[in-house]
Each structure stands twice: as structure tokens, then as C-alpha cells.
Coordinates of C-alpha atoms and ligand atoms in Angstrom, one line a residue:
X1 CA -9.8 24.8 78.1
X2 CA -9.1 21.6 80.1
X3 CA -10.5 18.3 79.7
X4 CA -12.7 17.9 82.0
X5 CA -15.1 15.2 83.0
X6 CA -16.7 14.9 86.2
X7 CA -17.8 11.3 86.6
X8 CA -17.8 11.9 90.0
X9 CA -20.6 14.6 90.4
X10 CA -22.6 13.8 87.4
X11 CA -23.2 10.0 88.4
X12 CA -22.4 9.6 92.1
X13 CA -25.4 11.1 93.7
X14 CA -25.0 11.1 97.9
X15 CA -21.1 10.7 97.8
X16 CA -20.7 14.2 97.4
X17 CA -22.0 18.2 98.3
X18 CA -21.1 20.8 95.5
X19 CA -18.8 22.9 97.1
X20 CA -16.9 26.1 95.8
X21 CA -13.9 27.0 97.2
X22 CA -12.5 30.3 98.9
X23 CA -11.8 33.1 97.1
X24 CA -8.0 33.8 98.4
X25 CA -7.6 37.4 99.2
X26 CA -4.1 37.9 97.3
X27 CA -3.2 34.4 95.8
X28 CA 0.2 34.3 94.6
X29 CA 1.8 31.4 92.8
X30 CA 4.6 29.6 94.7
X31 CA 5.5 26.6 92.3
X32 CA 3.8 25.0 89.4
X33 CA 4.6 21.5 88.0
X34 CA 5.2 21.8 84.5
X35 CA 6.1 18.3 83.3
X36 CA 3.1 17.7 85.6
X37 CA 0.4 19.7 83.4
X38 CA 1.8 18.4 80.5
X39 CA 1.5 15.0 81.5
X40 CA -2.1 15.7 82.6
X41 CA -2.4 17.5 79.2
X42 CA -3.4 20.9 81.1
X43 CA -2.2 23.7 78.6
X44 CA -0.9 26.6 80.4
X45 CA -0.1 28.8 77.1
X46 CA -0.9 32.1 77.3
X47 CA -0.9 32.1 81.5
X48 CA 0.9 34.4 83.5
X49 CA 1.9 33.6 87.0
X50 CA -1.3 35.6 87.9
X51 CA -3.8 33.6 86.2
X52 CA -2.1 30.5 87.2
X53 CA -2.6 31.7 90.7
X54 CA -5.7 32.3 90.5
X55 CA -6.7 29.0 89.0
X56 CA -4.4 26.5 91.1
X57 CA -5.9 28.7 94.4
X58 CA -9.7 28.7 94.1
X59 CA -9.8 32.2 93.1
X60 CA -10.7 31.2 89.1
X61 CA -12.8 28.0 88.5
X62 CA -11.7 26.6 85.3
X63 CA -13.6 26.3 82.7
X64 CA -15.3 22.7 82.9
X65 CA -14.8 22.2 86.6
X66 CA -17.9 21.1 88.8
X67 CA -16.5 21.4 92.4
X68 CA -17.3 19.3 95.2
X69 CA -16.4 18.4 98.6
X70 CA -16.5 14.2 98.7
X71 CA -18.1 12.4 101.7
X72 CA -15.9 9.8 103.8
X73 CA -15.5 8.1 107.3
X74 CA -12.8 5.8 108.8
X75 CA -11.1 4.7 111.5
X76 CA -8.7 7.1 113.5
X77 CA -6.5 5.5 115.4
X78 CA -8.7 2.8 115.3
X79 CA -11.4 5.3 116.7
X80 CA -14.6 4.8 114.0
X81 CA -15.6 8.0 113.1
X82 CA -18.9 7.9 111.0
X83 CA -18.7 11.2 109.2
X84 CA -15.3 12.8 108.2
X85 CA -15.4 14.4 104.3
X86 CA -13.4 16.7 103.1
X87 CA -12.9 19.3 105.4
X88 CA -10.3 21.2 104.0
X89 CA -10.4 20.0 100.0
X90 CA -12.2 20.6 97.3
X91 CA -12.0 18.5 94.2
X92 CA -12.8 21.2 91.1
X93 CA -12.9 17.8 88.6
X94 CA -11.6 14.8 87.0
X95 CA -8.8 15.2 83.7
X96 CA -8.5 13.0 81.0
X97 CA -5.0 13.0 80.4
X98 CA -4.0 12.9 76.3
X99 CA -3.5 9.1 76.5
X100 CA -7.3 9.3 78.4
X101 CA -6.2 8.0 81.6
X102 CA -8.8 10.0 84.5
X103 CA -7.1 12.2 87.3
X104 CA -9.1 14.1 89.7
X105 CA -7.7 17.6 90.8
X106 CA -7.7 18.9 94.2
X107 CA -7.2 21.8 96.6
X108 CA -6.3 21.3 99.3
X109 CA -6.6 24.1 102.1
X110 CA -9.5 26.0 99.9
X111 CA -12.1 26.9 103.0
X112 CA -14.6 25.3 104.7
X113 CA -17.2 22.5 103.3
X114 CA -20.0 21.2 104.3
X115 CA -17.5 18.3 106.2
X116 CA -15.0 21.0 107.8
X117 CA -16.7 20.5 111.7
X118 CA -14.9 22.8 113.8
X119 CA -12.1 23.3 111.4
X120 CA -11.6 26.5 109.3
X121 CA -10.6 24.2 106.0
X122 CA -7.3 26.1 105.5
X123 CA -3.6 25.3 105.5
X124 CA -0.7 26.4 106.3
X125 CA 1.9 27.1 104.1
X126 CA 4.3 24.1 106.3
X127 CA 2.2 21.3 105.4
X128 CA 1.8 22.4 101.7
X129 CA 4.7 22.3 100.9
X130 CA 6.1 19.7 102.8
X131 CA 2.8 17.7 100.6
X132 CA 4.9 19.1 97.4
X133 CA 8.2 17.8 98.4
X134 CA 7.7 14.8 99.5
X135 CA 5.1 13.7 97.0
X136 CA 7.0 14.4 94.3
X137 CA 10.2 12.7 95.7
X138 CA 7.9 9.4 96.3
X139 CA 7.1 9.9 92.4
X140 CA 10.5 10.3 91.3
X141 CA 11.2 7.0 93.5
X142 CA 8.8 5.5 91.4
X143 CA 6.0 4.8 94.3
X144 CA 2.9 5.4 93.1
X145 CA 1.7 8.6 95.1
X146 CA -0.7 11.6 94.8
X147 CA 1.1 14.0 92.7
X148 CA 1.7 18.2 93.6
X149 CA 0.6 20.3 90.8
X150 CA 0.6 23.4 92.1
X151 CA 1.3 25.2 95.4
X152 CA -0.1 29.4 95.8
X153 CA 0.3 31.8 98.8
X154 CA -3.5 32.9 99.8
X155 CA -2.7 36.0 101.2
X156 CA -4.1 35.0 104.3
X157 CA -2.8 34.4 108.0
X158 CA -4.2 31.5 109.5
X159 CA -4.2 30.6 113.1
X160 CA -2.8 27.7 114.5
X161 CA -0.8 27.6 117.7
X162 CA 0.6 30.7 116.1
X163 CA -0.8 32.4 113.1
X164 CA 0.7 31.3 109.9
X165 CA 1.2 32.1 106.1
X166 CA -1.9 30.2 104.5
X167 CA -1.9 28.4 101.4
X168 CA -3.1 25.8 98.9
X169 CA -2.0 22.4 97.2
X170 CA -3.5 21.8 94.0
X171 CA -3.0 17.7 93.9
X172 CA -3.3 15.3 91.3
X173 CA -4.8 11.5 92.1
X174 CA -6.0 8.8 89.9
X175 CA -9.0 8.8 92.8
X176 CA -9.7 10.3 96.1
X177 CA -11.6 7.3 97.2
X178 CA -11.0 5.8 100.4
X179 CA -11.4 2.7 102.4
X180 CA -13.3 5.6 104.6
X181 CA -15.5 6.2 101.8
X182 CA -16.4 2.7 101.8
X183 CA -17.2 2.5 105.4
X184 CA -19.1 6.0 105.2
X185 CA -22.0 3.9 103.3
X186 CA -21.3 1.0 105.8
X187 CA -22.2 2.9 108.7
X188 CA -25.7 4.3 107.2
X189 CA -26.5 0.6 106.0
X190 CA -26.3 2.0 102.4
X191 CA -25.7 -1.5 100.4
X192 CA -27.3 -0.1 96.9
X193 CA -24.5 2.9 97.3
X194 CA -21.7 0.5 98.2
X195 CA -22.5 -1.1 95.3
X196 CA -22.5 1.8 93.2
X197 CA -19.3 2.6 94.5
X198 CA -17.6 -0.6 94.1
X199 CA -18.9 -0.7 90.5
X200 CA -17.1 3.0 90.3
X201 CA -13.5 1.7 91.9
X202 CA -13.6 -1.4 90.0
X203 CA -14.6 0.3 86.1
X204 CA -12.1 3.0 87.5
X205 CA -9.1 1.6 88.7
X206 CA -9.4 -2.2 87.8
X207 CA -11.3 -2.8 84.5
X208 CA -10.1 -5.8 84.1
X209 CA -12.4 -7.0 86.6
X210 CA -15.4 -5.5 85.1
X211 CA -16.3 -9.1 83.1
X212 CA -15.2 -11.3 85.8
X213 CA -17.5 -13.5 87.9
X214 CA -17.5 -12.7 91.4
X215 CA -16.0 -8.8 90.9
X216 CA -16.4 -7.5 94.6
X217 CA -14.2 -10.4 95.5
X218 CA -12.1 -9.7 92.9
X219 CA -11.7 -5.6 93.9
X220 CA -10.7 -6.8 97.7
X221 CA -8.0 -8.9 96.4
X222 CA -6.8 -6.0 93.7
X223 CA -6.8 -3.7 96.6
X224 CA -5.1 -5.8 98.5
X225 CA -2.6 -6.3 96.0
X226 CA -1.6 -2.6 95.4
X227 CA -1.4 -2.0 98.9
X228 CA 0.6 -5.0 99.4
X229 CA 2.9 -3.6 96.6
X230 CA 3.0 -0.4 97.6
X231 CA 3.8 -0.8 101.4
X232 CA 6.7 -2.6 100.6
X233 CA 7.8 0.3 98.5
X234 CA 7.8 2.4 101.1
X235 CA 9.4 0.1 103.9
X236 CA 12.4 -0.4 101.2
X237 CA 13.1 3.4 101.7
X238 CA 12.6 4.1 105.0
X239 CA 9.3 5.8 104.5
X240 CA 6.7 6.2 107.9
X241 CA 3.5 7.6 106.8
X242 CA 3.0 8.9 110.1
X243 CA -1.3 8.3 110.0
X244 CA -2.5 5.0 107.8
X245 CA -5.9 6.0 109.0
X246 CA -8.8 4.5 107.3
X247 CA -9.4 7.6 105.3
X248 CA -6.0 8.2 104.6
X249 CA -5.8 4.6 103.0
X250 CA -6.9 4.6 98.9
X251 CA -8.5 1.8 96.8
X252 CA -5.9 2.9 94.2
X253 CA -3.1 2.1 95.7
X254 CA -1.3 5.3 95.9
X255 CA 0.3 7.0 98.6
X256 CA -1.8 10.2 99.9
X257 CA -2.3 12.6 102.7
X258 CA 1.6 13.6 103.5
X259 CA 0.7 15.1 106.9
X260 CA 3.2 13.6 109.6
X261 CA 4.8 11.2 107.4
X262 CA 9.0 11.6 107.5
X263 CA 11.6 9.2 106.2
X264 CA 14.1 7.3 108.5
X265 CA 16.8 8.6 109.4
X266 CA 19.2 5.9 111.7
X267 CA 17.5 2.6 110.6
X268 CA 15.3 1.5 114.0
X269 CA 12.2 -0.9 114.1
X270 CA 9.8 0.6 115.2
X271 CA 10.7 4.0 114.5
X272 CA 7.6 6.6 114.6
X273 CA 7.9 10.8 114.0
X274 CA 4.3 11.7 114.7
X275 CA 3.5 13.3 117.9
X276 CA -0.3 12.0 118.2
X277 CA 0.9 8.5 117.3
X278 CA 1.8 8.1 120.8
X279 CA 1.5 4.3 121.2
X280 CA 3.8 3.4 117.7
X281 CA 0.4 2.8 116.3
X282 CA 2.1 3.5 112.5
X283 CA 5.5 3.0 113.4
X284 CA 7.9 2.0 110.9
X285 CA 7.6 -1.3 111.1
X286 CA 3.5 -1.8 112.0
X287 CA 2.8 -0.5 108.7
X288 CA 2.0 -3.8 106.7
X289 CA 0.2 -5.0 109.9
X290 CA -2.0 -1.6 109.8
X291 CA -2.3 -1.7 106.0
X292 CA -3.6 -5.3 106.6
X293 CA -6.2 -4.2 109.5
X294 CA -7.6 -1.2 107.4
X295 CA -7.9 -3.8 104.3
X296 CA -9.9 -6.0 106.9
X297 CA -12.1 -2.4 107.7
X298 CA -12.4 -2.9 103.3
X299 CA -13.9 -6.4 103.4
X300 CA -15.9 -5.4 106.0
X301 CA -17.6 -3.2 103.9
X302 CA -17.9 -5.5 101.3
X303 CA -19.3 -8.2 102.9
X304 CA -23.2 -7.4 102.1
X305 CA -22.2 -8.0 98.3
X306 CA -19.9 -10.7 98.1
X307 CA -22.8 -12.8 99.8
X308 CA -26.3 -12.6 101.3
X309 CA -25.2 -15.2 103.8
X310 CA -23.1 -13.2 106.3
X311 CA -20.9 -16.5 107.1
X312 CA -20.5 -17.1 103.8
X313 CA -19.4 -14.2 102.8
X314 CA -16.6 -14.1 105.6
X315 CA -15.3 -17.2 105.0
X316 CA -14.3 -15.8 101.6
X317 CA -13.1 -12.5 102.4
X318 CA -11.2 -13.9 105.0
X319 CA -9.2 -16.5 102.4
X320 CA -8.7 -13.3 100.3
X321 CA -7.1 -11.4 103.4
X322 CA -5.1 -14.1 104.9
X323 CA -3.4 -14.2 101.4
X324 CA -2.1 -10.2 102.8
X325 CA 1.0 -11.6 104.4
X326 CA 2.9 -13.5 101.7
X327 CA 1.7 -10.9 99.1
X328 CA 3.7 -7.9 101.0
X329 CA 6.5 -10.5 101.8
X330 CA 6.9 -11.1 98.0
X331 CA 6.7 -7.5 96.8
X332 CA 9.1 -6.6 100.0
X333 CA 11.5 -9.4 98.7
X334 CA 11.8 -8.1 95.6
X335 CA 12.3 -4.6 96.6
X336 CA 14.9 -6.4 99.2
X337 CA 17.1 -8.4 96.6
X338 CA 17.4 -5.5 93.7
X339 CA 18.3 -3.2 96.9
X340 CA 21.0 -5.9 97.7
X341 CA 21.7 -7.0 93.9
X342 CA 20.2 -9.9 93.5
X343 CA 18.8 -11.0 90.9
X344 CA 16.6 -14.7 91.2
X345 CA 14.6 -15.5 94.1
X346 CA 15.8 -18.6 96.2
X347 CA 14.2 -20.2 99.1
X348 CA 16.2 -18.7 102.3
X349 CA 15.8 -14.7 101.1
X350 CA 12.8 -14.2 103.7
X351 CA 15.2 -15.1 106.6
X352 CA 18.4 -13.4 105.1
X353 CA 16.5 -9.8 104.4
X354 CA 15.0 -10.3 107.9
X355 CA 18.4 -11.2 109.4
X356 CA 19.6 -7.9 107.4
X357 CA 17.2 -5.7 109.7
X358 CA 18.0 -7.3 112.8
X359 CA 21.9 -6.7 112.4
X360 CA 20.7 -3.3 111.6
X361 CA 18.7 -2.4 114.8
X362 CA 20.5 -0.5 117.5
X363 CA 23.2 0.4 115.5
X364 CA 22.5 3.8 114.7
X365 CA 22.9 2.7 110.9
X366 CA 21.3 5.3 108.2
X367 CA 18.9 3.3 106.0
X368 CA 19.7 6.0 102.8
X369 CA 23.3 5.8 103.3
X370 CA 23.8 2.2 104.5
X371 CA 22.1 0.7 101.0
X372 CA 23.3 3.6 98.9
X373 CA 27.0 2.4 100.1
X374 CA 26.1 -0.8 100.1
X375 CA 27.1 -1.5 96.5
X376 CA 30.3 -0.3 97.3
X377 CA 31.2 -3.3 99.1
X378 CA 31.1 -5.0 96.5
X379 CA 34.3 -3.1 94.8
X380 CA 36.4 -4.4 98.3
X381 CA 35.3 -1.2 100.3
X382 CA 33.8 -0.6 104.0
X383 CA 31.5 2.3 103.8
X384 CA 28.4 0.4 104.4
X385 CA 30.3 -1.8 107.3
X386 CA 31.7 1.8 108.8
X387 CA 28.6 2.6 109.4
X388 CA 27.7 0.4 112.0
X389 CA 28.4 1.2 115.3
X390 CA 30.6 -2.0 116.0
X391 CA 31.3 -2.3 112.7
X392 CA 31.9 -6.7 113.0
X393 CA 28.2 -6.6 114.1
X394 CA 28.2 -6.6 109.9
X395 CA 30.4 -9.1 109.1
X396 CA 27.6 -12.3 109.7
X397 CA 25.2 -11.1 107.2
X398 CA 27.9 -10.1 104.7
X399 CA 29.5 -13.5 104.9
X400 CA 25.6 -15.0 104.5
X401 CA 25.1 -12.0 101.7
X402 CA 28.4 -13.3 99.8
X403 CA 27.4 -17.2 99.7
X404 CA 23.8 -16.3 98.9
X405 CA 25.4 -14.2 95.9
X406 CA 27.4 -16.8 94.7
X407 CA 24.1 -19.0 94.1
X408 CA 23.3 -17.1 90.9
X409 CA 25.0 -15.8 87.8
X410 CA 25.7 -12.2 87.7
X411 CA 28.3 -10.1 87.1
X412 CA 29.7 -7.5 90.2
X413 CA 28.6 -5.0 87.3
X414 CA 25.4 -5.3 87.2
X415 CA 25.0 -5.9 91.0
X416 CA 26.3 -2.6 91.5
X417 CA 24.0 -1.2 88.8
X418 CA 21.1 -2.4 90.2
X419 CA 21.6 -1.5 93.5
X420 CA 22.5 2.0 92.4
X421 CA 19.3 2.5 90.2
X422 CA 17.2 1.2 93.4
X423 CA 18.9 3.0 96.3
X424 CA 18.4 6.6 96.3
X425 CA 21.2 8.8 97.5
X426 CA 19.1 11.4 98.1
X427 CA 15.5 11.7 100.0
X428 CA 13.6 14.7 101.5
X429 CA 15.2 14.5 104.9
X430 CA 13.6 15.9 108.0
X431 CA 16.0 18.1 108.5
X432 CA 16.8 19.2 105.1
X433 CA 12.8 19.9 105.2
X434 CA 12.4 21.5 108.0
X435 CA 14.8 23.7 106.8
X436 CA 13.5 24.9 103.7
X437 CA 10.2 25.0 105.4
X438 CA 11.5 27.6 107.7
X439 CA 12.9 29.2 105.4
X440 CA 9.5 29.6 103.2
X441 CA 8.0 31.2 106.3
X442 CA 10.6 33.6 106.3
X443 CA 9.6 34.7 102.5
X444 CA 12.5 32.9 101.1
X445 CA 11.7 30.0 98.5
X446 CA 15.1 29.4 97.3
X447 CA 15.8 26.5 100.1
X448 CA 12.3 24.9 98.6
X449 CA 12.9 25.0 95.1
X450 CA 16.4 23.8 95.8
X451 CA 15.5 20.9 97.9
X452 CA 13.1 20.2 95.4
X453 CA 15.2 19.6 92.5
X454 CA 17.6 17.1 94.7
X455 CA 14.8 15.3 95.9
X456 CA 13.4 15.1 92.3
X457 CA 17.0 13.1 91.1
X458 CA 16.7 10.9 93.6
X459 CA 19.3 9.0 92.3
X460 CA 21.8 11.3 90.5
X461 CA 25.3 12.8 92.3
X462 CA 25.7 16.7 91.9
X463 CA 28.1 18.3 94.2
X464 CA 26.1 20.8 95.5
X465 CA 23.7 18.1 97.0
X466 CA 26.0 16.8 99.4
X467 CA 24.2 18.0 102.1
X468 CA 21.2 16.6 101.1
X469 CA 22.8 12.9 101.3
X470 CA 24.5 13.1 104.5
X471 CA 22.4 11.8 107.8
X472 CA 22.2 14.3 110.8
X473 CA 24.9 14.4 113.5
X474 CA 22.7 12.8 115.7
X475 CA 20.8 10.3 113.6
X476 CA 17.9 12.2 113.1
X477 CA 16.9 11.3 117.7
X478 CA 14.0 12.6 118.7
X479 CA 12.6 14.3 115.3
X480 CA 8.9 14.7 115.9
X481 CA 6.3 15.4 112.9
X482 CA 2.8 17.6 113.5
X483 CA -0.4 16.8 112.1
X484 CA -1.1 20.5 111.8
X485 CA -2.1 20.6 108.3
Ligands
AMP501 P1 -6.3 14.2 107.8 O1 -5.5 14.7 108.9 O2 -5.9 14.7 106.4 O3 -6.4 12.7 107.7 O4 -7.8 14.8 108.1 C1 -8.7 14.2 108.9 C2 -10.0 14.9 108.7 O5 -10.0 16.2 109.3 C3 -10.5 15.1 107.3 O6 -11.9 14.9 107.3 C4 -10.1 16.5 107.0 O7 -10.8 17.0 106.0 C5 -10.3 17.2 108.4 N1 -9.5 18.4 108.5 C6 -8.2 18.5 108.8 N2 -7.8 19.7 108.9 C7 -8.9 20.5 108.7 C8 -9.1 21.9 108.7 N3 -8.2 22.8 108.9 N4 -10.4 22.4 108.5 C9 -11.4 21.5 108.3 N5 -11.3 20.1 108.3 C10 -10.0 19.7 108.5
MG502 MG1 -6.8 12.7 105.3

């Protein structure tokens, strides 16, 4: 029915323990992705919301699907822990799309594996769906992200620190693999299986690298480069992942594992939501440092194959990683000058974006708002400047914004076009989240699906989204995010 094709558990022996998931007592089907299966070029003629509920919950295998729990480590906190897996997930298979690019499919929340330790491999209906929102907003931002397929009720109360509706998250990622799945082979002195794997990642995700000369190299500098690129995607919207573990990091490049992650609200530094991240480990503004230490965890790994002699082989991953800095700076200075509307890169823009932040800080300035309304300073008007506490803490950069503007072509026009199509007026905001979340709980999925759609138009004005675009009276203080997934 599907086009399955499990690379994964036909050819990568040790990485993985078949695993089939729960059978849900009552599965019922919350949400399905439509534009979604059709992209992934999963038919869904002929299903009822039953069938679909039993397929995207573990009730119904489908046709083709060889499921498996994957193995993984990784650094928690900077804690090495040597065996982690999929404790709650269970990948049924990989998808060739129509145009034959490879997607694996996941639920998550499906029962125990062989990996689930102490946990009971469930979750909670919360965290699902918080997964589907905000995944699917990062998509429709354009930030390359783990996609939600489908979300299903189980039928099953689940204990937490209360008991809770349970549920599952069918996902959709070009990979599961982890820098943790790198260091689970690392850890067991497994070099013939890191090999393997690398050979996987780099036929997988970078091809291109396939023919070159020194490829393991190569793959640390391509992962490097995505994550570069996509950490300054999400610092140009305000976006805290809330637990860049080692495991939680992929060689893809794409965002995954929404658990405490929340978007910022008033503009501050070192801003952090999640209430185990006690010490700002993944604050706001540590996340290209941590993106950078977990890449180091990477090279690590990769050492044994990039050279037999250990000092050798340093010495190069180290020139590949000390690259990391200027890499994010340029893919953060050109989500900076479209978010600004500029157009041409010139020398001072490093200093001038920086200087933009530090005006910013303490000022109880919403990052949505302030670069959504940005553009309308340009047309003579104040709202971005209003926003500041003391509003002439603005006027500096503006006057620095201006002369720097004036050293390219450009019409006001297209400034302001730019800057629109790059600042979203509307993201999932804590609130607005928390919200429809409750409201789920409560049996009513209207709040969801409506949040949904805004969220999905990131970028689009409808009247009846309003609230979704306007900050919390009090900035958003003292929300705090739950790993409880
Ligand atoms: P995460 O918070 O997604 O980074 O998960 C960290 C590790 O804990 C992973 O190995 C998960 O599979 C595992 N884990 C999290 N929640 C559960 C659960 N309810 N049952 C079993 N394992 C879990
Ligand atoms: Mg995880």
C-alpha cells in the first residue's frame, strides 16, 4: 500500500532491536496531515478515520513496515550516558516519497522497547501535541524540522505526576540518527560500525560526498554546516530548544525532539523555559555554543576514521570545527539582514546585528512583534521604537540602521517586502499553547486545530488571529516548559 523500504533494518545489523509497538486499547484519530501524506506519497483513499487510527497508533502495522526501536547514547546535560535508544518510539519504516527522496516514520509514545529503562514508553497527550504544533509551525517557517503526520488518542490514562490522556505522534524525518547514535558505537569501541554508519549518513543525507577523497572529514564539515545553518534559523525567531542534548542533535540537520522547547516571548539573552535546564545550559543565546560542543562530541566519534594516528586526526577535525564560528555568524547574518531588509553584505553587519541585540536586552521588547513592526518604520512609523521600554534606547541603532541602508540600492518597497516575507507575525506562543493544550485535556480540540491553522500561515493577517500575534501582558516572565513527554 505504502512505499516502503527499510534500509535501516535490512542493512544495519546492531543499530537496532525489532520492536512492535502497543496495541492502543481505543485509538482514536485526533489530526492527520493531509498535504503531509501526500507529500510523502502515502494514499489514504478508501480510509476512514478508524483505519487511520489504527495505523498512525500502532494498532495496524502497515503493510511493508518492519518496526524497530533504534539504539543511541549522548550527552545529557553534558552527563555521558552510554545507552539511551528509543524508549518511547518506534520507527514502523523508511518512505520513498514520489520524487524518491527516503523519510522514516515514527511513533512516538507507542510502549515500551527494549531501551524504555524505567520508563513505560508512553506519552501524554500535552507533549504530543505540543510536538504537532510546533513542528509544523517551524516547517511553515521554512526551518528544516521533523514533520507531524499524525496525532491519535490511545484510549489510555497514563501516569505522570497526575494521570493523563495518553497518545501518539506519528513523525516524519529524513533520519533519526543522532550525534548519540554516533557516540553509542564510540563508547563500545565499535570502529567497523561507525564506519558503517558514517557510510549510511553520508550515502543518506550527503551523496555528494560519496566520491570525495577524505568523506568522514567531509560528513563533519556537512554536519557542521547544517547545523550551523539551522541554529541560526532558529535564533532569528526566537526559538529555545529547551534540551540540545547529544541525542537530541541529528546529522541531518533538522530540528527534532520538541519536548521543552518554547519561543521567546520579551526578547532577553539568555532567556531559558525548561525547568531541568537549571544552570541556562540551552538558554537562548548558548545555543550555537552547545550546537558547537555537541559537534565536537561528533568529531570525536569520528576520529578513529579520519586517521590511524590519533594526533593526526585531531589536528584536522579540530580545523574543520574551529571553522563553526564564522559558519553560524554567516548563516545568522543573513537571516539578520533579510529580517532588517538588507540586501548585500558589507563589512560592519556582524557589529550592527550584535549592537541590534544589546539595545534590545532589558527592555522588555517582543522579538515577534518588534521585527514584524520593524518594517513599519520604514513607512515614518514608531511601532517597533514603542515597544521599547525607553523608547530613545532605539534611536542609536536606527540612526546606524538608516546610514547602513543607504549603502546599497534598494527600494523602501522591497525592504518592506522582505522583511515581511521573513518576520512572522504569528508563532506558537506559550500561552496561546498552553491554552489549547488545556483545552485538549478537557476533550475540546477546537483551540488545537485553531491554533494550528495560525501557526501554519505564519506570515498571513486574518482578523481572527489577533490574539495569536499579540505578546502576553507580562512578557511571557516566568513561563516554565516540562520535559514530561
Ligand atoms: P528525550 O527527552 O526525548 O531526549 O528522551 C531521552 C531518553 O529518555 C530517550 O532515550 C527516550 O527514549 C527516553 N524516554 C523518555 N520518556 C520515556 C518514557 N516515557 N518511557 C521510556 N523511555 C522514555
Ligand atoms: Mg530525545
Amino acid at each position: 500500500m505504502w512505499a516502503f523500504d527499510n534500509s535501516y533494518y535490512r542493512h544495519m545489523d546492531g543499530f537496532h532491536v525489532p520492536t512492535r509497538p502497543d496495541v492502543p486499547p481505543e485509538p482514536r484519530l485526533i489530526r492527520i496531515n493531509r498535504p503531509l501524506a501526500s507529500e510523502m506519497g502515502l494514499s489514504l483513499d478508501g480510509l476512514d478515520n478508524g483505519q487511520l487510527a489504527a495505523l498512525f497508533s500502532g494498532e495496524m502495522i502497515p503493510e511493508g513496515a518492519e518496526p524497530l526501536a533504534q539504539a543511541y547514547a549522548g550527552h545529557q546535560f553534558g552527563t555521558f550516558v552510554p545507552q539511551l535508544g528509543d524508549g518511547r518510539a518506534v520507527m514502523l519504516g523508511e518512505i520513498i516519497t514520489p520524487d524518491g527522496r527516503r523519510f522514516d516514520m515514527q511513533l512516538k509514545g507507542a510502549g515500551r522497547t527494549p531501551f524504555s529503562r524505567g520508563g513505560d514508553g508512553k506519552a501524554a497527550l500535552g507533549p504530543v501535541l505540543r510536538e504537532y504544533l510546533v513542528s509544523e509551525a517551524m516547517a511553515a517557517l521554512g526551518v528544516p524540522t521533523t514533520r507531524a503526520l499524525a496525532a491519535t488518542l490511545t484510549g489510555e490514562t497514563i501516569l505522570r505526576d497526575r494521570p493523563l490522556t495518553g497518545a501518539v505522534l506519528c513523525r516524519i524525518a529524513a533520519s533519526h540518527i543522532r550525534v548519540g547514535t554516533f557516540q553509542y558505537f564510540i563508547a563500545r569501541g565499535d570502529t567497523d560500525r561507525l564506519r558503517q554508519l558514517s557510510d549510511h549518513v553520508i550515502a543518506r543525507h550527503y551523496p555528494a560526498l560519496v566520491e570525495t577523497a577524505a568523506p568522514y572529514e567531509a560528513l563533519l564539515e556537512a554536519v557542521v554546516e547544517a547545523q550551523a545553518a539551522l541554529v541560526a534559523r532558529w535564533m532569528g525567531l526566537g526559538f529555545v530548544h529547551g534540551v540540545m542534548n547529544t541525542d537530541n542533535m541529528t546529522v541531518s540537520g533538522e530540528t527534532i525532539d520538541y519536548g521543552p522547547c518554547a519561543f521567546l516571548d520579551a526578547y532577553a539573552g539568555q532567556a531559558k523555559f525548561s525547568s531541568i535546564d537549571q544552570n541556562g545550559r540551552y538558554a537562548f543565546g548558548a545555543q550555537p555554543h552547545m550546537a558547537l560542543w555537541n559537534l565536537t562530541r561528533l568529531a570525536e566519534c569520528l576520529l578513529p576514521l579520519i586517521d590511524a594516528d590519533e594526533e593526526a586526526a585531531i589536528a584536522r577535525v579540530t580545523a574543520i570545527l574551529n571553522r563553526f564560528p564564522e559558519r553560524f555568524n554567516w548563516h545568522w547574518l543573513a537571516v539578520m539582514r533579510a529580517k532588517t531588509g538588507l540586501f548585500e553584505e558589507r563589512e560592519g553587519d556582524l557589529a550592527l546585528m550584535q549592537g541590534l541585540f544589546a539595545v534590545m536586552e532589558g527592555q522588555g521588547v517582543d522579538f515577534t512583534c518588534f521585527f514584524r513592526t520593524l518594517a513599519s518604520d520604514l513607512a515614518g512609523e514608531e511601532q517597533a521604537r514603542d515597544q521599547f521600554m525607553d523608547p530613545t534606547a532605539f534611536d542609536p541603532w536606527r540612526v546606524q540602521w538608516a546610514a547602513r541602508m543607504a549603502t546599497e540600492e534598494g527600494r523602501v518597497a522591497e525592504r518592506i517586502t522582505l522583511m515581511n516575507a521573513t518576520n512572522p507575525r504569528i508563532i506558537p506562543r506559550n500561552h496561546n499553547v498552553e491554552a489549547a493544550l488545556e483545552a485538549a485535556y478537557a476533550g475540546d480540540f477546537t483551540p488545537f486545530e485553531a491554533l494550528l491553522e495560525a501557526v501554519t500561515h505564519p506570515f498571513d493577517t486574518r482578523p481572527e488571529w489577533e490574539n495569536y500575534a499579540t505578546p502576553p501582558d507580562d512578557g511571557g516572565a516566568g513561563y516554565v516548559t516540562f520535559c514530561g513527554t
